[in-house]
Amino acid sequence: MKFLTSLIVSIAMGSIPPALAASDNRVEAMIVTAATQVSDNYVDVVEMPALFTHGLNGLADMGKLSVSQKRALDAAMRAEAKAIGFKPQADILISEIMRFRAGPERDAALTAALRGMMAAR
């Protein structure tokens, strides 16, 4: 849990260089690591679909989303509700984060998704 908290703080404080946080592999690694950490560190069973949905809700809470981003996010939330298995569920959240422009926008999306995942617990 400490790792996940420090990961979120590092992103929020800008101590992870944008080039690292913006790459597809880096986003995937951070989301999967966060989900695994939450799952491994909580006594109660963690519902992965709910965890990833909270990540999508974190993106929705960002505010300045275009109409097309809102539509894509709504579609992703519907798809998340139907997805079965860790990888397909994680991939939906990851692909939504990757829709944001590389750099500060994607970093902000990643931070928002991680915060949303943490707020769920």
Coordinates of C-alpha atoms in Angstrom, one line a residue:
M1 CA 0.0 0.0 0.0
K2 CA 2.9 2.3 0.8
F3 CA 4.2 1.7 -2.7
L4 CA 0.9 2.6 -4.3
T5 CA 0.6 5.8 -2.3
S6 CA 4.1 6.8 -3.1
L7 CA 3.5 6.1 -6.8
I8 CA 0.5 8.4 -6.8
V9 CA 2.3 11.1 -4.9
S10 CA 5.3 10.8 -7.3
I11 CA 3.1 11.3 -10.3
A12 CA 1.1 14.2 -8.7
M13 CA 4.3 16.0 -7.6
G14 CA 5.8 15.6 -11.1
S15 CA 8.8 13.6 -10.0
I16 CA 8.1 10.9 -12.6
P17 CA 9.3 12.4 -15.9
P18 CA 6.4 12.8 -18.4
A19 CA 8.1 10.7 -21.0
L20 CA 8.1 7.8 -18.6
A21 CA 4.5 8.2 -17.4
A22 CA 3.2 8.8 -21.0
S23 CA 4.3 5.6 -22.7
D24 CA 1.8 2.8 -23.2
N25 CA 4.0 0.3 -21.4
R26 CA 4.5 2.6 -18.4
V27 CA 0.8 3.4 -18.1
E28 CA -0.1 -0.3 -18.3
A29 CA 2.6 -1.2 -15.7
M30 CA 1.4 1.5 -13.3
I31 CA -2.3 0.5 -13.6
V32 CA -1.6 -3.2 -13.3
T33 CA 0.7 -2.6 -10.3
A34 CA -1.8 -0.4 -8.6
A35 CA -4.6 -2.9 -9.0
T36 CA -2.3 -5.7 -7.8
Q37 CA -1.2 -3.7 -4.8
V38 CA -4.8 -2.9 -3.8
S39 CA -5.8 -6.5 -4.3
D40 CA -2.8 -7.9 -2.3
N41 CA -3.0 -5.4 0.6
Y42 CA -6.7 -5.4 1.5
V43 CA -8.2 -8.0 3.8
D44 CA -11.6 -7.7 2.0
V45 CA -12.0 -9.1 -1.4
V46 CA -11.4 -6.4 -4.0
E47 CA -13.8 -6.5 -7.0
M48 CA -11.5 -5.7 -10.0
P49 CA -14.3 -4.5 -12.2
A50 CA -15.3 -2.0 -9.5
L51 CA -11.7 -0.9 -9.1
F52 CA -11.2 -0.3 -12.8
T53 CA -14.6 1.5 -13.0
H54 CA -13.5 3.8 -10.2
G55 CA -10.4 4.5 -12.3
L56 CA -12.6 5.5 -15.2
N57 CA -14.7 7.6 -12.8
G58 CA -11.4 9.4 -11.8
L59 CA -11.0 10.3 -15.5
A60 CA -14.6 11.5 -15.7
D61 CA -13.9 13.8 -12.7
M62 CA -11.0 15.5 -14.4
G63 CA -13.4 18.2 -15.7
K64 CA -12.1 19.6 -19.0
L65 CA -13.2 16.7 -21.2
S66 CA -14.3 17.3 -24.8
V67 CA -17.7 15.9 -25.9
S68 CA -15.9 13.1 -27.8
Q69 CA -13.8 12.3 -24.7
K70 CA -17.0 12.1 -22.6
R71 CA -18.7 9.8 -25.1
A72 CA -15.7 7.6 -25.3
L73 CA -15.5 7.4 -21.5
D74 CA -19.2 6.6 -21.3
A75 CA -18.7 3.8 -23.8
A76 CA -15.7 2.5 -21.8
M77 CA -17.8 2.5 -18.6
R78 CA -20.4 0.4 -20.4
A79 CA -17.7 -2.0 -21.8
E80 CA -16.1 -2.2 -18.3
A81 CA -19.4 -3.4 -16.9
K82 CA -19.4 -6.3 -19.4
A83 CA -15.7 -7.2 -19.5
I84 CA -14.7 -10.4 -17.9
G85 CA -11.2 -11.0 -16.5
F86 CA -8.4 -8.8 -15.1
K87 CA -6.6 -8.1 -18.5
P88 CA -9.6 -7.0 -20.5
Q89 CA -10.8 -4.8 -17.6
A90 CA -7.4 -3.2 -17.2
D91 CA -7.0 -2.7 -20.9
I92 CA -10.2 -0.7 -21.1
L93 CA -8.9 1.8 -18.4
I94 CA -5.4 1.8 -20.0
S95 CA -6.8 2.6 -23.5
E96 CA -8.9 5.5 -22.1
I97 CA -5.8 6.9 -20.4
M98 CA -3.9 6.6 -23.7
R99 CA -6.5 8.7 -25.5
F100 CA -5.1 11.7 -23.8
R101 CA -2.3 13.5 -25.5
A102 CA 1.2 12.4 -24.4
G103 CA 2.8 14.6 -21.8
P104 CA 1.0 16.6 -19.1
E105 CA -2.5 15.6 -20.3
R106 CA -1.8 11.9 -20.2
D107 CA 0.1 12.3 -16.9
A108 CA -2.9 14.1 -15.4
A109 CA -5.2 11.3 -16.7
L110 CA -3.0 8.6 -15.2
T111 CA -2.9 10.5 -11.9
A112 CA -6.7 10.9 -12.0
A113 CA -7.3 7.2 -12.7
L114 CA -5.0 6.1 -9.9
R115 CA -6.7 8.5 -7.5
G116 CA -10.0 7.1 -8.6
M117 CA -8.8 3.6 -7.9
M118 CA -7.6 4.6 -4.5
A119 CA -10.8 6.5 -3.6
A120 CA -12.7 3.2 -4.2
R121 CA -11.0 1.6 -1.2

